[in-house]
XYZ file of C-alpha atoms in Angstrom:
581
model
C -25.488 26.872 8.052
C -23.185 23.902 7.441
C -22.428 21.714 4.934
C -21.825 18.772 6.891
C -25.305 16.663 5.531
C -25.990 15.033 8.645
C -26.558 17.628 10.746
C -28.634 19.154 8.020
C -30.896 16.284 7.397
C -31.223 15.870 11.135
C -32.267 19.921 11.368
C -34.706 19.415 8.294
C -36.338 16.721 9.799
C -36.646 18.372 13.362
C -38.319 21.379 10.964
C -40.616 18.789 9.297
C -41.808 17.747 12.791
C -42.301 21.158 14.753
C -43.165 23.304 11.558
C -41.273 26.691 11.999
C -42.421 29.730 11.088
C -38.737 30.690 10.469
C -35.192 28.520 11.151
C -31.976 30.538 12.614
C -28.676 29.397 13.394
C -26.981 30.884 15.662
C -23.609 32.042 15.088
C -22.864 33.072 18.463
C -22.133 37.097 17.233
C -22.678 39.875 19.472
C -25.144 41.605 16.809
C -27.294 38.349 17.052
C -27.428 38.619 21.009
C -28.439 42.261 20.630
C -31.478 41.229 18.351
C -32.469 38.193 20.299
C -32.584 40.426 23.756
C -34.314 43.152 22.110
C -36.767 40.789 20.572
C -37.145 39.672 24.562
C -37.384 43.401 25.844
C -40.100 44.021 22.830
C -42.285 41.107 24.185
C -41.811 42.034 28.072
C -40.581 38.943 28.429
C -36.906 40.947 29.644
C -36.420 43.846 32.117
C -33.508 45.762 31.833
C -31.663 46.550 34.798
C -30.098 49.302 36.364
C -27.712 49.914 33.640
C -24.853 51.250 36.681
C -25.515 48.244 38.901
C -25.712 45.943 36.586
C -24.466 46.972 32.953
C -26.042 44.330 30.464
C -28.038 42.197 33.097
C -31.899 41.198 32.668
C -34.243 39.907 34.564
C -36.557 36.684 33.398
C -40.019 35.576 34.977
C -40.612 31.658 33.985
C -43.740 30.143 34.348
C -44.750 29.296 38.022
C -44.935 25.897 37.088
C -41.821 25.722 35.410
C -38.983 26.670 37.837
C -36.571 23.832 39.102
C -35.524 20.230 37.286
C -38.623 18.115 36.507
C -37.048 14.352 37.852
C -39.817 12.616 37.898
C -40.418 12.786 33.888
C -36.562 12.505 33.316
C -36.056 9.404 31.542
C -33.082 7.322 30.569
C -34.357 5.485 26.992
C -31.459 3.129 26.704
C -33.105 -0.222 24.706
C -32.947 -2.405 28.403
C -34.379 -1.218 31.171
C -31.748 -3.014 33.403
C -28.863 -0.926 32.156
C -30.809 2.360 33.195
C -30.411 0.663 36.528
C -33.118 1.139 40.114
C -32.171 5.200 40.000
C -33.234 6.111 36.807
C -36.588 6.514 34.749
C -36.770 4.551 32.017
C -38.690 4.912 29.249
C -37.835 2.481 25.832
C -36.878 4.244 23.026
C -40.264 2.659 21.169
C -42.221 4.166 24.058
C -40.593 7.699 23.839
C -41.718 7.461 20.224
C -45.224 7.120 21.075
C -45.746 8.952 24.071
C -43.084 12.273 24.036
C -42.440 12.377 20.499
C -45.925 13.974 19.149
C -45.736 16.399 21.630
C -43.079 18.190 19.369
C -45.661 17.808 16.348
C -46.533 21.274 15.436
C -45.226 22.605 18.865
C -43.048 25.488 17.295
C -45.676 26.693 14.785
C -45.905 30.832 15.083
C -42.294 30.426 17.041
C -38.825 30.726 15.534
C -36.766 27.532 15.107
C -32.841 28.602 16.559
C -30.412 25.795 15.612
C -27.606 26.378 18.361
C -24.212 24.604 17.811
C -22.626 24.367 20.342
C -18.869 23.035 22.225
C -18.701 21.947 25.694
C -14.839 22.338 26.529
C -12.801 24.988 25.300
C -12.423 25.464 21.518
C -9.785 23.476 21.146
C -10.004 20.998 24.342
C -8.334 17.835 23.828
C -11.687 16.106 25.635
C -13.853 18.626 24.025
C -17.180 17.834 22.351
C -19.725 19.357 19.543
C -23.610 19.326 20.319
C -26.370 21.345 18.729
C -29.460 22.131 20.534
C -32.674 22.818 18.458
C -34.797 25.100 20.431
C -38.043 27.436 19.929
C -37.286 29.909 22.923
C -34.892 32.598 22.836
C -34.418 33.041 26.390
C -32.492 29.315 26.056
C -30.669 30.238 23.111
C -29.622 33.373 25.192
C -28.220 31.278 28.119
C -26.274 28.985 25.814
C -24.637 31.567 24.447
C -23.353 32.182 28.223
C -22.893 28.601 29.275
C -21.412 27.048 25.608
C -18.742 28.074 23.577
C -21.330 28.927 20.593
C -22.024 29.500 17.161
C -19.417 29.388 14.011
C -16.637 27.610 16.281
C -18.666 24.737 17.264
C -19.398 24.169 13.064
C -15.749 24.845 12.670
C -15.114 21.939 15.230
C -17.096 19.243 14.053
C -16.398 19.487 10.218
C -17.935 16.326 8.720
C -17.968 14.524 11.790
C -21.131 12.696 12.836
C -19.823 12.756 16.233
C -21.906 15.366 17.914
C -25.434 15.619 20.576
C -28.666 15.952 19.006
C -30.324 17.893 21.315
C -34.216 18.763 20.310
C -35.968 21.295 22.748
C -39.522 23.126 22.393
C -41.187 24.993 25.447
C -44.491 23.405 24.072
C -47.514 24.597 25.781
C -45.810 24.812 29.174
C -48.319 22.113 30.851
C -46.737 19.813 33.127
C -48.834 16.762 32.234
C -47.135 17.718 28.600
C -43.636 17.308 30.153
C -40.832 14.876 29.128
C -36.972 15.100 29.234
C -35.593 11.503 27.362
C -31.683 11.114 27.142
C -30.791 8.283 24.594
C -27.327 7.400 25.438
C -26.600 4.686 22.910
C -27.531 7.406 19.630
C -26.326 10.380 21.648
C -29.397 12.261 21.934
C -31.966 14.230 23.979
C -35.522 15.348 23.882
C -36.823 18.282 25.993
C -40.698 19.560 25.386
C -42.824 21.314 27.884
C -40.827 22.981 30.255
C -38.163 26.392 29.590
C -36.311 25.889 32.736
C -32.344 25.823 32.990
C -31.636 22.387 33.856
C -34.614 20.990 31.697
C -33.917 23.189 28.274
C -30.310 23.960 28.365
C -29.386 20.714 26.833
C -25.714 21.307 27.128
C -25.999 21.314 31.081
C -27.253 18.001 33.132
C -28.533 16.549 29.880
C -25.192 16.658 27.725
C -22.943 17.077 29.856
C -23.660 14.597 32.763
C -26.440 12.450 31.461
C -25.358 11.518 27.560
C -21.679 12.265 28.670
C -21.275 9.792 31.172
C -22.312 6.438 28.720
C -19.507 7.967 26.554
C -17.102 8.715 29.092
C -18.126 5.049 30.274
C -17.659 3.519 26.382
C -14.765 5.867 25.838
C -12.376 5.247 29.181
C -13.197 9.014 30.956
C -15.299 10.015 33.290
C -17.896 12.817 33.360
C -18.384 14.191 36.595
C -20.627 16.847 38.969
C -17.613 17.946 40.530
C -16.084 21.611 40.580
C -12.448 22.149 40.117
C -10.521 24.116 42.297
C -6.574 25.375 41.832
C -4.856 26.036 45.463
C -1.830 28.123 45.545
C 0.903 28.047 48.462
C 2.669 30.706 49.549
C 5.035 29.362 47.643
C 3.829 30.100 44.422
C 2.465 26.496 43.432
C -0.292 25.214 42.397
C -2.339 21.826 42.901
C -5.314 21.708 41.580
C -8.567 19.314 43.106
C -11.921 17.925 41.932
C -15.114 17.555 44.040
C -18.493 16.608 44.532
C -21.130 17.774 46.773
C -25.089 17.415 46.322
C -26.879 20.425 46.767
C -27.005 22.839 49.910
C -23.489 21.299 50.692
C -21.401 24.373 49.731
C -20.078 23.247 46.118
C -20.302 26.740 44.061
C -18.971 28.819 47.629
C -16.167 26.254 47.624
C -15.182 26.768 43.690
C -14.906 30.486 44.349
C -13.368 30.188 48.021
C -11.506 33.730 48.799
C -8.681 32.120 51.419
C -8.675 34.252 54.959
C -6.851 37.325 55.799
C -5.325 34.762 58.435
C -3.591 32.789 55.824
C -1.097 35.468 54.074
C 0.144 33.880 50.696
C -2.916 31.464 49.736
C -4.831 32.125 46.811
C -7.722 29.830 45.064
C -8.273 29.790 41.430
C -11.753 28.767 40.107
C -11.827 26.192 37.586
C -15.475 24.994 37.420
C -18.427 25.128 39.476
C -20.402 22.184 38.310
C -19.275 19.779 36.270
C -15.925 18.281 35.074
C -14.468 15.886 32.406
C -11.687 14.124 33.415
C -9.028 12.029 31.388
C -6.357 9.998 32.173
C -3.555 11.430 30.675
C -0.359 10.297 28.417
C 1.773 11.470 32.109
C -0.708 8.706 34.156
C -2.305 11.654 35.771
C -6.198 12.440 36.295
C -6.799 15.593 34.036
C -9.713 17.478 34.304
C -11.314 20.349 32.672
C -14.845 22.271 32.692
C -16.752 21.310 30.031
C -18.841 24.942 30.723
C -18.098 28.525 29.769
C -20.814 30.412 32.186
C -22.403 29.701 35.730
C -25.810 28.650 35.879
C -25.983 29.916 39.993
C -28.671 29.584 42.283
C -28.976 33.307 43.388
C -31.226 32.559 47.167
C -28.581 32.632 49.853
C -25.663 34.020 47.881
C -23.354 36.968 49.088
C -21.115 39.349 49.344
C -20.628 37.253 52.746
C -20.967 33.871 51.348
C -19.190 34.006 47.781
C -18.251 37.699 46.601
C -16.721 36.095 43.308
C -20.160 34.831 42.679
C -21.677 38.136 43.273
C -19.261 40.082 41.655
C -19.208 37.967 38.435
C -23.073 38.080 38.367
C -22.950 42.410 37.932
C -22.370 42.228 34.163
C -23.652 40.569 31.133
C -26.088 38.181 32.821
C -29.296 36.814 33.384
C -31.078 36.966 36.452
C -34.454 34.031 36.747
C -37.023 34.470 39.143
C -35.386 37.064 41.494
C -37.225 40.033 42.832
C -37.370 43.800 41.499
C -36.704 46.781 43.833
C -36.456 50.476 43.494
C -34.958 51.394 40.439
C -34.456 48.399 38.757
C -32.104 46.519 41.188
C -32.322 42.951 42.202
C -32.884 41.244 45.528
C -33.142 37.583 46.883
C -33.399 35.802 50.611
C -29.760 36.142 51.546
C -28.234 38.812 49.901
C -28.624 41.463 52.276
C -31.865 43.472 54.530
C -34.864 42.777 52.868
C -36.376 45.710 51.110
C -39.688 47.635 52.707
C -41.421 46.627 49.081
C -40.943 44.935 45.763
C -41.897 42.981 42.605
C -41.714 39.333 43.510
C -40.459 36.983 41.079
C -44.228 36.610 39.822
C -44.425 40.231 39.152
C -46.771 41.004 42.000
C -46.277 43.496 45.146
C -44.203 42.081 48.032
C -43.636 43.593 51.304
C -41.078 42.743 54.431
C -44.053 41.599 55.999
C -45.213 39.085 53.281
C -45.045 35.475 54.183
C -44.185 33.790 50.475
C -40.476 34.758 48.987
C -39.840 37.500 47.409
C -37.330 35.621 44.760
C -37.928 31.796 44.520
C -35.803 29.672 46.351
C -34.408 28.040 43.392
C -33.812 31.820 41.257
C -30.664 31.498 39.178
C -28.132 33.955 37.960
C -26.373 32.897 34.540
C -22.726 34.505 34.291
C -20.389 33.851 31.874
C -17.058 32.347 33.643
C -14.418 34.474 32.399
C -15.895 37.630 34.495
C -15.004 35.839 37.968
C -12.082 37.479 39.813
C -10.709 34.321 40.456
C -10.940 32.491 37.645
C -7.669 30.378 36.767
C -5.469 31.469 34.230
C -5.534 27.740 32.988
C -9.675 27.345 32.928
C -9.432 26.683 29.177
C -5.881 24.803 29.011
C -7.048 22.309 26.121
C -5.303 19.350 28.258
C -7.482 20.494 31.269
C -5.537 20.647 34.752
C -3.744 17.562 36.957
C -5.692 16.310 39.947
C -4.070 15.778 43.298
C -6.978 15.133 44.889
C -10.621 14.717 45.032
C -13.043 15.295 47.564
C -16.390 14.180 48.179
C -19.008 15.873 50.680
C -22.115 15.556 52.011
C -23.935 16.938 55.386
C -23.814 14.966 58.228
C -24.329 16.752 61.809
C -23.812 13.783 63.605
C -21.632 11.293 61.855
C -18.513 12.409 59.022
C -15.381 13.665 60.141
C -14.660 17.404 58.976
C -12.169 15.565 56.778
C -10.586 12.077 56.440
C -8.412 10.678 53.677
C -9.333 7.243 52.004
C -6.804 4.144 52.273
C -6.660 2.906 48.631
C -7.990 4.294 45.316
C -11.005 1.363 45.900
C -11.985 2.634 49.568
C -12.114 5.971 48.314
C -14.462 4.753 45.698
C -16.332 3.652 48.160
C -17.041 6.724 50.232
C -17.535 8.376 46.995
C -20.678 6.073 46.845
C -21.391 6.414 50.528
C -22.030 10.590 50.180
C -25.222 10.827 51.598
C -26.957 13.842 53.293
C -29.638 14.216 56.066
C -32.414 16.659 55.604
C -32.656 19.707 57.992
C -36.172 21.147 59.236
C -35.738 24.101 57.173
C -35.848 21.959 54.451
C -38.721 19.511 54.863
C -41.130 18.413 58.093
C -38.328 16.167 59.369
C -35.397 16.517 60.083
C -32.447 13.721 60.094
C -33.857 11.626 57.203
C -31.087 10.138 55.228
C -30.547 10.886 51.319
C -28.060 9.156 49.713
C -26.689 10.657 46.612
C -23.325 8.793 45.769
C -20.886 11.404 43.938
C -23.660 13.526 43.875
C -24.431 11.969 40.633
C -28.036 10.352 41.444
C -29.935 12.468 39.254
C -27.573 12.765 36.598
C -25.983 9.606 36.146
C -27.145 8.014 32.884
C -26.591 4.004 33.267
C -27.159 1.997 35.924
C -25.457 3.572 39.365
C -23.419 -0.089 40.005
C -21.753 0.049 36.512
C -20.932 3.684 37.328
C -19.313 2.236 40.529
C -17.540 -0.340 38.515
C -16.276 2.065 36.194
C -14.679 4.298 39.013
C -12.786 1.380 39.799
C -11.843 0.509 36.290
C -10.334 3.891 35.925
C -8.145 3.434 39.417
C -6.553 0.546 37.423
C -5.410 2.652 34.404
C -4.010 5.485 36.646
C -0.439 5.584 37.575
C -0.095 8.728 39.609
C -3.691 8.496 40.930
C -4.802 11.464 42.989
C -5.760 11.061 46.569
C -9.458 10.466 47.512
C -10.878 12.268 50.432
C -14.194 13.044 52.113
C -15.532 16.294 53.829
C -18.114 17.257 55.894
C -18.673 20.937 57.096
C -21.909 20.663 58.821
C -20.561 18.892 61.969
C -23.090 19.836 64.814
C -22.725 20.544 68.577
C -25.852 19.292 70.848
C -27.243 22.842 69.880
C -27.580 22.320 66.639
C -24.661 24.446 65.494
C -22.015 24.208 63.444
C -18.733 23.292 65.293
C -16.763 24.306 62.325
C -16.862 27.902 60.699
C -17.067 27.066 56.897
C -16.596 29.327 53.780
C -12.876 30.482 53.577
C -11.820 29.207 56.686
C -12.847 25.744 54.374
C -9.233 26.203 52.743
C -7.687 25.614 56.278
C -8.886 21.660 55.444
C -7.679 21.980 52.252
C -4.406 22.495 52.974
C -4.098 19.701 55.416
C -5.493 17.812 52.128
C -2.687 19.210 49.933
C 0.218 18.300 52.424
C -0.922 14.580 52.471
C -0.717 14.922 48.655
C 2.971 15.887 49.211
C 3.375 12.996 51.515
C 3.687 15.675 54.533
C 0.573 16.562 56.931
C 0.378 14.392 60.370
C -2.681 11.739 60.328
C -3.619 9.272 62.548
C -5.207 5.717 61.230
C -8.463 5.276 62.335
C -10.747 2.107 61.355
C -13.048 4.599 58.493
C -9.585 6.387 57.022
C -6.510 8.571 57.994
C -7.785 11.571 60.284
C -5.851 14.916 60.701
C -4.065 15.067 64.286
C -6.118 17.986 65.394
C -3.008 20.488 65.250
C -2.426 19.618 61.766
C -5.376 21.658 60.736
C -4.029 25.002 60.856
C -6.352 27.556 63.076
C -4.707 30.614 63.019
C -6.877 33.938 63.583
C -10.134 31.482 64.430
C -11.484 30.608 67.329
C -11.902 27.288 67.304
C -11.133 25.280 70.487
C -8.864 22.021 70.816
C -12.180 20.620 72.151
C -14.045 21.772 69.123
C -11.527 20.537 66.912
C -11.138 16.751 68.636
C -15.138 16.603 68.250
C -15.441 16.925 64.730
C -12.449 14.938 63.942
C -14.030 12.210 65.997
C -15.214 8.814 65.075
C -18.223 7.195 67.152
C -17.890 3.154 66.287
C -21.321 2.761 67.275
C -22.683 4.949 64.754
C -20.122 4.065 62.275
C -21.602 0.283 62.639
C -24.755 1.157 62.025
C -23.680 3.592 59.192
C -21.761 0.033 57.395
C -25.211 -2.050 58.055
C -27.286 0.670 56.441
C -24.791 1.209 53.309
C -25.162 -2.312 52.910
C -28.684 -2.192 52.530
C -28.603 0.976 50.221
C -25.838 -0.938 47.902
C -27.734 -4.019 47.907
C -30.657 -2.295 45.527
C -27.582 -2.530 42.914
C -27.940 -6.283 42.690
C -24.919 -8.210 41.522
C -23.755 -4.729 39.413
C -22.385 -3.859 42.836
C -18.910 -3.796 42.105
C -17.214 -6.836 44.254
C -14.298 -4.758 44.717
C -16.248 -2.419 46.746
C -17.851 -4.804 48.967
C -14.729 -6.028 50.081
C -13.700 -2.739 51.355
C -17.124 -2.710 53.291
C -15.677 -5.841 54.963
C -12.510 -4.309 55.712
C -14.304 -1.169 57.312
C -16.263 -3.909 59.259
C -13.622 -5.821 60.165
C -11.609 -2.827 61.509
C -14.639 -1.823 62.939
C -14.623 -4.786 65.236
């Protein structure tokens, strides 16, 4: 326990509401994980697997109806609708009272209350913050313990302080018409009832992290970001270190655990984060960013030894597998991560076969990790002052219409193609193919104020930067007319990079183009690929017809902002234009 009174009254009252059988906080020991996964095993609810193939790992079954982020009953509850902005759901705070509220009455009656405390950012981070999550399941408390810095050190942290993330959580009854996730960003709280997924009950994730994080970052003068963070190192032994943000399916966690090709002798990659980062402007006038996360909450369908063997190898200890299938003697298999096994146990628990026509794992399974096992995690992950950005990327997948890479003007037009990430849907993924998504810094679903004060703020930062880092965009999923990609992707990724880190350095040939600087195609260094000089002019290419049409329908999208569309933003829409012709 602690003896700072506010966090006690707020547990006590929390107690009052759900009505405990017992109350635990969590102090983050070894000995308390041992009895909280051997309360799991005891209930079925874990199975241990093969203890040589993966010492310490479990496997989890949710409920069917609880397996991915539940958006649609994700509310922002700030006291004006308007400053939750068109993106969000917003629900008043007087509304959440009568409508979510007395779903927790009761809800944890028979159940154990665990009072988590909890620190996103290393111990003793300079940007690092306390929360405590109040929970009822032990398979969350579990996963913090991976993805938080946990226990005694997060008390130790706060103190006295009142400044810390109330963060209330019960599984409920598991009904999604009894379903709510409310983020109060003006008291610095959450509510989470009905649902024991990842991203909906572990409230230091999207809800803390992104959600509450960004209205402080906002009130505060930093910035809390879905970006991972990436150190490069040249053969020359240094180091430069970039943020970026990709929506899903774009190849964010492969890129934050990139192993360099055998073609490019001397380049290493460090992994900072895979997910999210915090970023400061620091006393030097740099961007400084750190990983507010100590684990990897991975989605395990389509991931490696091919794709991301840090990943894989960082998943074979000490972690939790969701909704992947059992095989043979107690291994694990998912879509993707090798030949599919004659038989199995799908992630329902029922027989599978080769032949079957559902999934044997769901396509949204997850693997939680903790961070320090990857191979290349950076030396510098939990620096308290974070790491310096020289440059940030943003990325979405466009077959038809982004360069593989272009660099932005000005601080402002980078901005702007920040908020111009958009992505079209493939036939894989839904009945038609080519429809556009936006999803501007891949922050749509986790941005928690309105999206054109989030805009505003981007530029408000640019102004208090000295040394700001350089603003790119990438795009890996260039298509031929075949439908395939024209550039090879995973490692052979860091061949952009480079290009990216030499224009930080003032060095790298470009050529000025009316949507941003362009790599001369021999500036991207192909070495040991076969890519052709035909290959490479395509996808460095800019079609002004499509690029018109691109401006007319950005307008569109930012005019759903109203007048929070920053101005500054919309002039570099006219410039585009204008260069456009």
């Amino acid at each position: 326990m602690t003896a700072n009174s506010e966090v006690t009254k707020w547990v006590d009252d929390v107690a009052k509401l759900t009505t405990p059988d017992r109350i635990h906080w969590c102090d983050g020991s070894a000995a308390e994980h041992e009895m909280l996964v051997k309360g799991m095993l005891d209930r079925k609810e874990f199975t241990t697997l093969n203890r040589d193939k993966w010492p310490g790992c479990y496997l989890y079954r949710s409920d069917p109806t609880d397996v991915a982020r539940t958006e649609k009953v994700t509310y922002i509850n700030c006291a004006n609708e308007a400053d939750a902005g068109p993106t969000n759901n917003w629900l008043s705070p007087a509304a959440a009272e009568q409508q979510v509220l007395p779903l927790f009455k009761g809800a944890m009656q028979g159940r154990t209350m665990y009072v988590i405390p909890y620190i996103m950012g290393p111990v003793n981070g300079v940007n690092s913050r306390v929360g405590f999550e109040i929970t009822d399941s032990p398979y969350v408390t579990l996963n913090m313990r991976i993805m938080t810095r946990m226990g005694q050190v997060a008390l130790d942290r706060l103190g006295n302080s009142s400044d810390f993330v109330k963060g209330m959580h019960s599984i409920g009854d598991l009904k999604p018409e009894h379903r709510a996730i409310c983020h109060f960003p003006e008291r610095n709280e959450i509510w989470s009832v009905g649902s024991g997924y990842g991203g909906n009950a572990l409230l230091g994730k999207k809800c803390h992290a992104l959600r509450i994080a960004t209205s402080q970052a906002r009130r505060e003068g930093w910035m809390a970001e879905h970006m991972l963070i990436l150190g490069l190192e040249n053969p020359q032994g240094e180091v430069f270190y970039i943020a970026a943000a990709f929506p899903s399916q774009c190849g964010k966690t492969n890129l934050a655990m990139v192993i360099p090709p055998d073609s490019m002798p001397g380049w290493k990659a460090w992994t900072v984060g895979d997910d999210i980062a915090w970023i400061r402007v620091g006393d030097d006038g740099r961007l400084w960013a750190m990983n507010p996360e100590a684990g990897f909450f991975g989605v395990a369908p389509g991931t490696s030894m091919k794709t991301n063997a840090n990943a894989m190898l960082t998943a074979q200890r000490n972690s939790i597998f969701t909704n992947v299938a059992l095989v043979g003697d107690d291994d694990v298999w998912w879509e993707g991560m090798g030949p599919a096994p004659a038989t199995a146990v799908d992630w329902q628990g029922r027989p599978w076969t080769s032949s079957s026509a559902e999934k044997a794992a769901h396509p949204n399974a997850r693997f939680t990790t903790p961070a320090a096992q990857c191979p290349s995690i950076s030396k510098h992950w939990e620096d308290p002052q974070g790491v310096p950005l020289s440059a940030i990327l943003f990325g979405g997948r466009r077959p038809h219409m982004t360069p593989l890479v272009m660099e932005a003007y000005n601080w402002n037009h980078g901005v702007l193609m920040g908020a111009s990430v958009a992505s079209e849907t493939t036939a894989a993924a839904t009945e038609q193919a080519g429809v556009l998504r936006h999803d501007p810094m891949a922050m749509l679903p986790f941005c928690g104020y309105h999206m054109g004060d989030y805009f505003a703020h981007w530029v408000n930062i640019g102004t208090k930067v000295k040394h700001q880092p350089k603003l790119f965009t990438v795009n890996w999923f260039r298509a031929g007319d075949d439908g395939k990609f024209l550039w090879p992707g995973y490692g052979d990724n860091v061949r952009v990079l480079k290009w990216v880190l030499e224009r930080c350095q003032g060095r790298g040939e470009a050529v000025e183009t009316p949507i941003g600087f362009l790599p001369k195609p021999k500036a991207i260094d192909t070495t040991g690929i076969n890519v052709s000089d035909a290959t490479l002019n395509d996808i460095l290419s800019v079609d002004n017809a499509r690029w018109k049409n691109e401006l007319v329908e950005n307008r569109k999208y930012f005019s759903t902002f109203g007048n929070r569309f920053p101005s500054e933003l919309t002039t570099e829409l006219d410039a585009i234009g204008k260069r456009l012709g």
